[in-house]
CSV table of C-alpha atoms in Angstrom, one decimal:
chain,number,residue,atom,x,y,z
A,1,MET,CA,-79.3,62.8,24.4
A,2,LYS,CA,-78.1,62.9,28.0
A,3,PHE,CA,-79.2,60.3,30.4
A,4,THR,CA,-80.8,61.3,33.7
A,5,THR,CA,-81.6,59.3,36.7
A,6,GLU,CA,-85.3,60.2,36.5
A,7,THR,CA,-85.8,59.1,32.9
A,8,LEU,CA,-83.8,55.9,33.4
A,9,LEU,CA,-85.9,55.1,36.5
A,10,ALA,CA,-89.1,55.9,34.6
A,11,GLY,CA,-88.1,53.1,32.1
A,12,ILE,CA,-87.1,50.6,34.8
A,13,ARG,CA,-90.2,51.0,37.0
A,14,PRO,CA,-92.8,49.5,34.6
A,15,TRP,CA,-90.6,46.5,33.9
A,16,VAL,CA,-90.3,45.8,37.6
A,17,GLU,CA,-94.0,46.3,38.2
A,18,HIS,CA,-94.7,43.8,35.4
A,19,GLU,CA,-94.0,40.5,37.3
A,20,THR,CA,-92.2,37.9,35.3
A,21,PRO,CA,-91.3,34.7,37.2
A,22,THR,CA,-89.8,32.1,34.9
A,23,ASP,CA,-92.8,29.8,35.5
A,24,ALA,CA,-95.3,32.4,34.3
A,25,PRO,CA,-94.7,32.3,30.5
A,26,GLU,CA,-97.7,34.3,29.6
A,27,ALA,CA,-96.6,37.2,31.8
A,28,ILE,CA,-93.1,37.1,30.4
A,29,SER,CA,-94.3,37.0,26.8
A,30,ALA,CA,-96.5,40.0,27.5
A,31,LEU,CA,-93.5,42.0,28.6
A,32,MET,CA,-91.5,40.8,25.7
A,33,ALA,CA,-94.2,42.1,23.4
A,34,LYS,CA,-94.1,45.5,25.0
A,35,VAL,CA,-90.3,45.7,24.7
A,36,ALA,CA,-90.6,44.6,21.0
A,37,ALA,CA,-93.2,47.3,20.3
A,38,GLU,CA,-91.0,50.0,21.8
A,39,ALA,CA,-87.9,48.8,20.0
A,40,GLY,CA,-89.8,48.5,16.7
A,41,GLU,CA,-91.1,52.0,17.0
A,42,ALA,CA,-87.5,53.3,17.4
A,43,GLY,CA,-86.4,51.4,14.3
A,44,ALA,CA,-85.1,48.1,15.4
A,45,ARG,CA,-85.7,44.9,13.5
A,46,THR,CA,-87.7,42.7,15.9
A,47,GLU,CA,-88.3,39.0,16.1
A,48,ILE,CA,-90.4,37.2,18.7
A,49,ILE,CA,-89.2,33.6,19.2
A,50,PRO,CA,-92.2,31.6,20.5
A,51,GLY,CA,-91.8,30.0,23.9
A,52,ARG,CA,-91.7,26.2,24.3
A,53,ASP,CA,-91.5,23.6,27.0
A,54,GLY,CA,-93.3,25.8,29.5
A,55,MET,CA,-91.1,28.8,29.0
A,56,GLY,CA,-92.0,32.3,27.7
A,57,ASP,CA,-91.1,33.9,24.4
A,58,HIS,CA,-87.7,35.3,23.7
A,59,LEU,CA,-87.1,38.6,21.9
A,60,LEU,CA,-84.4,39.2,19.3
A,61,LEU,CA,-83.6,42.8,18.3
A,62,ARG,CA,-81.3,43.8,15.6
A,63,SER,CA,-80.0,47.2,14.5
A,64,PRO,CA,-81.1,48.3,11.0
A,65,TRP,CA,-77.4,48.9,10.1
A,66,GLY,CA,-74.5,46.5,9.7
A,67,GLY,CA,-76.3,43.6,8.1
A,68,ASP,CA,-75.0,40.2,9.2
A,69,ALA,CA,-71.4,41.3,9.9
A,70,PRO,CA,-69.9,40.2,13.2
A,71,GLY,CA,-71.0,42.7,15.8
A,72,ILE,CA,-72.0,43.3,19.4
A,73,LEU,CA,-74.3,40.8,21.1
A,74,VAL,CA,-76.1,42.1,24.2
A,75,LEU,CA,-77.7,39.5,26.5
A,76,SER,CA,-80.4,40.2,29.0
A,77,HIS,CA,-83.1,38.1,30.7
A,78,LEU,CA,-86.5,39.3,31.8
A,79,ASP,CA,-87.5,36.4,33.9
A,80,THR,CA,-87.0,36.6,37.7
A,81,VAL,CA,-87.0,34.2,40.6
A,82,HIS,CA,-89.8,36.0,42.5
A,83,PRO,CA,-93.2,34.4,42.4
A,84,MET,CA,-96.3,36.1,41.1
A,85,GLY,CA,-97.7,38.3,43.9
A,86,MET,CA,-94.3,39.3,45.2
A,87,LEU,CA,-94.9,42.9,44.1
A,88,ALA,CA,-97.5,43.1,46.9
A,89,ARG,CA,-94.9,42.2,49.5
A,90,MET,CA,-92.1,44.3,48.1
A,91,PRO,CA,-93.7,47.1,45.9
A,92,PHE,CA,-91.5,49.3,43.8
A,93,ARG,CA,-90.4,52.2,46.0
A,94,VAL,CA,-87.6,54.7,46.2
A,95,GLN,CA,-86.0,55.8,49.5
A,96,ASP,CA,-82.7,57.4,50.2
A,97,ARG,CA,-81.4,57.1,46.6
A,98,ILE,CA,-82.2,53.4,46.6
A,99,ALA,CA,-84.9,51.8,44.5
A,100,HIS,CA,-86.5,48.5,45.6
A,101,GLY,CA,-88.6,45.9,43.8
A,102,PRO,CA,-88.7,42.3,42.7
A,103,GLY,CA,-86.1,41.6,40.0
A,104,ILE,CA,-84.9,45.2,39.9
A,105,TYR,CA,-81.3,44.2,40.6
A,106,ASP,CA,-81.3,40.8,38.9
A,107,MET,CA,-81.7,42.1,36.3
A,108,LYS,CA,-84.4,44.4,35.0
A,109,ALA,CA,-82.5,47.6,35.8
A,110,GLY,CA,-79.4,46.4,33.8
A,111,ALA,CA,-81.6,45.2,31.0
A,112,ARG,CA,-83.3,48.5,30.7
A,113,LEU,CA,-80.0,50.5,30.9
A,114,ALA,CA,-78.6,48.6,27.9
A,115,PHE,CA,-82.0,49.0,26.1
A,116,GLU,CA,-81.9,52.8,26.7
A,117,ALA,CA,-78.3,52.9,25.3
A,118,PHE,CA,-79.4,51.0,22.2
A,119,LEU,CA,-82.5,53.3,21.8
A,120,THR,CA,-80.3,56.4,21.6
A,121,PHE,CA,-78.7,55.1,18.4
A,122,LEU,CA,-82.0,53.9,17.0
A,123,ARG,CA,-83.9,57.1,17.6
A,124,ALA,CA,-81.1,59.3,16.3
A,125,ASN,CA,-80.6,57.1,13.3
A,126,THR,CA,-76.9,57.0,14.2
A,127,PRO,CA,-75.2,53.7,13.2
A,128,THR,CA,-72.6,52.3,15.5
A,129,PRO,CA,-69.3,50.9,14.1
A,130,LEU,CA,-70.6,47.4,14.6
A,131,PRO,CA,-74.1,46.1,14.2
A,132,ILE,CA,-75.9,45.4,17.5
A,133,THR,CA,-77.9,42.2,18.2
A,134,TYR,CA,-79.9,42.3,21.5
A,135,LEU,CA,-81.4,39.1,22.9
A,136,PHE,CA,-83.9,39.1,25.8
A,137,ASN,CA,-84.5,35.6,27.0
A,138,SER,CA,-87.2,34.2,29.3
A,139,ASP,CA,-85.5,31.3,31.1
A,140,GLU,CA,-82.1,32.3,32.4
A,141,GLU,CA,-83.0,31.8,36.0
A,142,VAL,CA,-83.6,28.1,35.4
A,143,GLY,CA,-80.5,27.6,33.3
A,144,SER,CA,-81.6,28.9,29.9
A,145,PRO,CA,-82.8,25.5,28.6
A,146,THR,CA,-84.7,26.9,25.6
A,147,SER,CA,-82.4,29.7,24.8
A,148,LYS,CA,-78.9,28.2,25.3
A,149,ASP,CA,-78.6,27.0,21.7
A,150,LEU,CA,-79.7,30.4,20.4
A,151,ILE,CA,-77.2,32.1,22.6
A,152,ARG,CA,-74.5,29.9,21.3
A,153,GLU,CA,-75.5,30.5,17.7
A,154,LEU,CA,-75.5,34.3,18.2
A,155,GLY,CA,-72.3,34.2,20.2
A,156,GLY,CA,-70.6,32.3,17.4
A,157,ARG,CA,-71.4,35.3,15.1
A,158,ALA,CA,-70.4,38.0,17.5
A,159,LYS,CA,-67.3,40.0,17.8
A,160,TYR,CA,-68.0,41.1,21.4
A,161,VAL,CA,-70.6,40.0,24.0
A,162,LEU,CA,-72.0,42.4,26.7
A,163,VAL,CA,-74.1,40.9,29.5
A,164,THR,CA,-76.3,43.1,31.7
A,165,GLU,CA,-76.2,41.0,34.9
A,166,PRO,CA,-76.0,43.2,37.9
A,167,ALA,CA,-72.7,44.7,39.1
A,168,ARG,CA,-71.0,43.2,42.1
A,169,GLU,CA,-69.4,44.5,45.3
A,170,GLY,CA,-69.5,48.2,44.8
A,171,GLY,CA,-69.9,48.3,41.0
A,172,LYS,CA,-67.4,45.8,39.8
A,173,ILE,CA,-68.0,44.0,36.5
A,174,VAL,CA,-67.4,40.4,35.8
A,175,THR,CA,-64.6,39.1,33.6
A,176,ALA,CA,-64.6,35.4,34.7
A,177,ARG,CA,-67.3,33.0,36.1
A,178,LYS,CA,-67.3,29.6,37.6
A,179,GLY,CA,-69.2,26.9,35.7
A,180,ALA,CA,-72.4,25.4,37.2
A,181,ALA,CA,-73.4,21.7,37.2
A,182,ARG,CA,-76.8,20.4,38.3
A,183,PHE,CA,-77.6,16.8,39.2
A,184,ASP,CA,-80.6,14.8,40.4
A,185,LEU,CA,-79.7,11.8,42.5
A,186,MET,CA,-82.3,9.1,42.9
A,187,MET,CA,-82.0,6.3,45.5
A,188,LYS,CA,-84.1,3.1,45.3
A,189,GLY,CA,-84.1,0.8,48.3
A,190,ARG,CA,-86.6,-1.7,49.6
A,191,ALA,CA,-89.7,-0.9,51.6
A,192,ALA,CA,-90.5,-2.7,54.8
A,193,HIS,CA,-92.5,-2.3,58.0
A,194,SER,CA,-90.2,-0.4,60.3
A,195,GLY,CA,-91.4,-2.3,63.4
A,196,SER,CA,-92.0,-5.9,62.5
A,197,ARG,CA,-89.7,-6.4,59.5
A,198,HIS,CA,-87.1,-3.6,59.8
A,199,GLN,CA,-84.4,-6.1,58.8
A,200,ASP,CA,-86.0,-6.7,55.4
A,201,GLY,CA,-85.8,-3.0,54.4
A,202,ARG,CA,-83.1,-1.1,52.6
A,203,SER,CA,-83.5,2.5,53.5
A,204,ALA,CA,-83.2,4.9,50.5
A,205,ILE,CA,-83.0,7.8,53.0
A,206,GLY,CA,-80.1,6.2,54.9
A,207,GLU,CA,-78.3,5.6,51.6
A,208,LEU,CA,-79.0,9.2,50.5
A,209,ALA,CA,-77.5,10.4,53.8
A,210,HIS,CA,-74.2,8.7,53.0
A,211,GLN,CA,-74.2,10.2,49.5
A,212,ILE,CA,-74.8,13.7,50.9
A,213,ILE,CA,-71.8,13.4,53.2
A,214,ALA,CA,-69.7,12.3,50.3
A,215,LEU,CA,-71.0,15.1,48.0
A,216,HIS,CA,-70.5,17.9,50.6
A,217,GLY,CA,-67.0,16.5,51.2
A,218,MET,CA,-66.1,17.4,47.6
A,219,THR,CA,-66.3,21.1,48.5
A,220,ASP,CA,-62.8,22.6,48.4
A,221,TYR,CA,-62.7,26.3,49.0
A,222,GLU,CA,-59.0,26.6,48.2
A,223,ARG,CA,-59.6,25.2,44.7
A,224,GLY,CA,-62.8,27.1,44.3
A,225,ILE,CA,-65.1,24.1,44.3
A,226,THR,CA,-68.4,24.1,46.1
A,227,VAL,CA,-71.1,21.4,46.2
A,228,ASN,CA,-74.5,21.9,47.7
A,229,VAL,CA,-77.4,19.4,48.1
A,230,GLY,CA,-80.2,22.0,47.9
A,231,THR,CA,-83.3,19.8,48.3
A,232,ILE,CA,-84.1,16.3,49.5
A,233,THR,CA,-87.3,14.3,49.4
A,234,GLY,CA,-88.1,10.7,50.3
A,235,GLY,CA,-90.1,8.2,52.2
A,236,THR,CA,-93.8,7.9,52.8
A,237,ARG,CA,-94.4,7.4,56.6
A,238,ALA,CA,-92.4,7.3,59.8
A,239,ASN,CA,-93.2,3.5,60.2
A,240,VAL,CA,-92.1,2.5,56.7
A,241,VAL,CA,-88.5,1.9,55.7
A,242,ALA,CA,-88.1,4.4,52.8
A,243,GLU,CA,-88.1,2.8,49.4
A,244,GLU,CA,-87.2,6.0,47.5
A,245,ALA,CA,-85.3,9.2,48.2
A,246,ARG,CA,-83.9,11.9,45.9
A,247,ALA,CA,-81.7,15.0,46.1
A,248,ALA,CA,-81.0,18.0,43.9
A,249,ILE,CA,-77.4,19.0,43.7
A,250,ASP,CA,-75.6,22.2,42.7
A,251,MET,CA,-71.9,22.3,41.9
A,252,ARG,CA,-69.7,25.3,41.1
A,253,LEU,CA,-66.5,24.8,39.2
A,254,PRO,CA,-63.7,27.3,38.5
A,255,THR,CA,-62.0,25.9,35.4
A,256,PRO,CA,-62.7,23.5,32.6
A,257,ALA,CA,-60.1,21.0,33.8
A,258,ILE,CA,-61.6,21.0,37.4
A,259,ALA,CA,-65.0,20.7,35.9
A,260,ALA,CA,-64.1,17.5,34.0
A,261,GLU,CA,-62.4,16.1,37.2
A,262,MET,CA,-65.4,16.8,39.4
A,263,LEU,CA,-68.1,15.6,37.0
A,264,ALA,CA,-66.2,12.3,36.8
A,265,LYS,CA,-66.2,12.1,40.6
A,266,VAL,CA,-69.9,12.6,40.9
A,267,ARG,CA,-70.6,10.0,38.2
A,268,ALA,CA,-68.3,7.5,40.0
A,269,LEU,CA,-70.4,7.6,43.2
A,270,ALA,CA,-71.7,4.1,44.1
A,271,PRO,CA,-74.2,2.8,46.7
A,272,HIS,CA,-72.8,2.5,50.2
A,273,GLY,CA,-74.9,-0.5,51.2
A,274,PRO,CA,-76.3,-3.7,49.5
A,275,ASP,CA,-79.5,-4.0,47.5
A,276,VAL,CA,-79.8,-0.3,46.8
A,277,THR,CA,-79.7,1.2,43.3
A,278,MET,CA,-78.6,4.7,42.5
A,279,THR,CA,-79.3,6.9,39.5
A,280,ILE,CA,-77.6,10.2,38.7
A,281,THR,CA,-78.8,12.4,36.0
A,282,GLY,CA,-77.7,15.9,34.9
A,283,GLY,CA,-74.3,17.4,34.3
A,284,LEU,CA,-72.6,20.7,33.4
A,285,ASN,CA,-75.2,23.4,32.9
A,286,ARG,CA,-72.9,26.4,32.3
A,287,PRO,CA,-69.2,25.9,31.4
A,288,PRO,CA,-66.7,27.9,33.4
A,289,TYR,CA,-64.7,30.7,31.8
A,290,GLU,CA,-61.6,32.5,32.8
A,291,LYS,CA,-60.2,36.0,32.0
A,292,THR,CA,-58.6,35.4,28.6
A,293,PRO,CA,-56.2,38.0,27.0
A,294,GLU,CA,-59.1,39.0,24.8
A,295,ILE,CA,-61.5,39.5,27.7
A,296,ALA,CA,-58.7,41.4,29.5
A,297,ALA,CA,-58.3,43.7,26.5
A,298,LEU,CA,-62.0,44.3,26.3
A,299,PHE,CA,-62.0,45.1,30.0
A,300,ASP,CA,-59.1,47.6,29.6
A,301,HIS,CA,-61.1,49.4,26.9
A,302,ALA,CA,-64.2,49.6,29.2
A,303,ARG,CA,-62.1,50.8,32.1
A,304,LYS,CA,-60.7,53.7,30.0
A,305,LEU,CA,-64.2,54.6,28.9
A,306,ALA,CA,-65.3,54.6,32.6
A,307,ALA,CA,-62.5,56.9,33.5
A,308,GLU,CA,-63.6,59.3,30.9
A,309,ILE,CA,-67.1,59.2,32.3
A,310,GLY,CA,-65.8,59.8,35.8
A,311,PHE,CA,-65.5,56.5,37.7
A,312,ASP,CA,-63.0,53.7,38.4
A,313,LEU,CA,-64.2,50.5,36.9
A,314,GLN,CA,-62.9,47.3,38.5
A,315,ASP,CA,-63.5,43.6,37.7
A,316,LEU,CA,-63.7,40.3,39.5
A,317,LYS,CA,-64.4,36.6,39.1
A,318,THR,CA,-67.7,35.3,40.6
A,319,GLY,CA,-69.2,32.0,41.4
A,320,GLY,CA,-72.6,32.7,39.9
A,321,GLY,CA,-73.3,31.6,36.3
A,322,SER,CA,-74.9,33.6,33.6
A,323,ASP,CA,-75.6,33.4,29.9
A,324,GLY,CA,-72.1,34.8,29.4
A,325,ASN,CA,-70.8,31.4,30.2
A,326,PHE,CA,-72.2,30.1,27.0
A,327,CYS,CA,-70.3,32.6,24.9
A,328,ALA,CA,-66.8,33.1,26.4
A,329,ASP,CA,-65.2,30.4,24.2
A,330,LEU,CA,-66.7,32.1,21.2
A,331,ALA,CA,-66.1,35.8,21.7
A,332,PRO,CA,-64.8,38.2,24.5
A,333,VAL,CA,-67.4,38.7,27.2
A,334,LEU,CA,-68.0,41.6,29.6
A,335,ASP,CA,-70.5,40.6,32.3
A,336,GLY,CA,-72.0,42.4,35.3
A,337,LEU,CA,-72.6,45.6,33.3
A,338,GLY,CA,-75.9,46.3,35.0
A,339,ALA,CA,-76.8,48.5,37.9
A,340,ASP,CA,-75.1,48.4,41.2
A,341,GLY,CA,-77.1,47.3,44.2
A,342,LYS,CA,-77.6,44.2,46.3
A,343,GLY,CA,-80.1,41.6,47.4
A,344,GLY,CA,-80.5,39.5,44.2
A,345,HIS,CA,-83.1,36.8,44.7
A,346,THR,CA,-84.2,38.2,48.1
A,347,ASP,CA,-87.1,40.2,49.4
A,348,PHE,CA,-84.8,43.3,49.9
A,349,GLU,CA,-83.6,43.4,46.2
A,350,GLN,CA,-82.4,47.0,45.4
A,351,ILE,CA,-80.4,49.2,43.2
A,352,TYR,CA,-78.4,52.3,43.9
A,353,LEU,CA,-79.7,55.3,41.9
A,354,ASP,CA,-76.4,56.9,41.6
A,355,SER,CA,-75.1,54.0,39.5
A,356,LEU,CA,-77.8,54.4,36.8
A,357,VAL,CA,-76.4,57.2,34.7
A,358,PRO,CA,-72.7,56.1,34.7
A,359,ARG,CA,-73.7,52.5,33.8
A,360,ALA,CA,-76.0,53.6,31.0
A,361,GLU,CA,-73.3,55.9,29.7
A,362,LEU,CA,-70.7,53.1,29.8
A,363,LEU,CA,-73.0,50.8,27.9
A,364,ARG,CA,-73.6,53.5,25.3
A,365,ARG,CA,-69.9,54.3,25.0
A,366,LEU,CA,-69.1,50.6,24.5
A,367,MET,CA,-71.7,50.4,21.7
A,368,GLU,CA,-70.3,53.4,19.9
A,369,THR,CA,-66.5,52.6,20.3
A,370,LEU,CA,-66.2,48.9,19.8
A,371,SER,CA,-65.1,48.2,16.3
């Protein structure tokens, strides 16, 4: 079977038009059921893993060949950051060889391309050298809280891991990623009337401001460290010294050693003023991984395949995390194998149609040559 842009796009479109924000578990589970039915009809072994803790179902597909031998693990997520109703604002459309729609770039196009590659072997009843396990999860966009352990378990039994996150910067794939840490910072001060008894108050907001300056001061671009206080809340009224305030913090970390160093710095933060308590919760969400010799060898193999297909494959390190972070210490990982495009997590999310056939063919060739 030869891939065409038209057939690939015909598979991508219904996935995009089925909205699946992470916080809509029933919608995600419904799409998982559709994917499971299509895979099962083609001959895959299917397993729905029921959702929990407010998340949707996960879907585990296995090739009918190869048994439980170490094989290829493909990782995709079907949840998106776009809220229900976003499709009305940014409907699926194609213009000037570009397809638009919520979640199309991150990462429904890439997920569908790998699925199409897998289907070619299932429908032809042509076994690949290694068994293929394909996990679609429902909670990647919030850190994979209910799928992380499963990903680690599957990664520990894999020989190679392929991740269908979108391509970067003109079609480059990812061979290294920063780690991601998330923290919640809670300040507890003392409430007081801001006019008549201001001196009795201990402002949690004022204290939080000191901590934000300290946190943002930890950013070091030369070392690849970034810290961002993304949301803050606190106080009740303008004429009340704030008793409570809190912040949500994101930290990106390039290496395991730097991660350990910076996590210790955050946990060592102390209140700036008296009579204020501070509580920090959270920690490393996704560990960083670097381009190991095994990942480099896997990339070299993929680059040769791409050259045979007709394009020059390049790689990079990115600051964004993915489910590949959970597996890189267990098996060689190739990430960013999805469609090329731009605008992930925005209202102009898009993919370039000319990337679909080459990327699908690369995924298929990886599946049929890795051994």
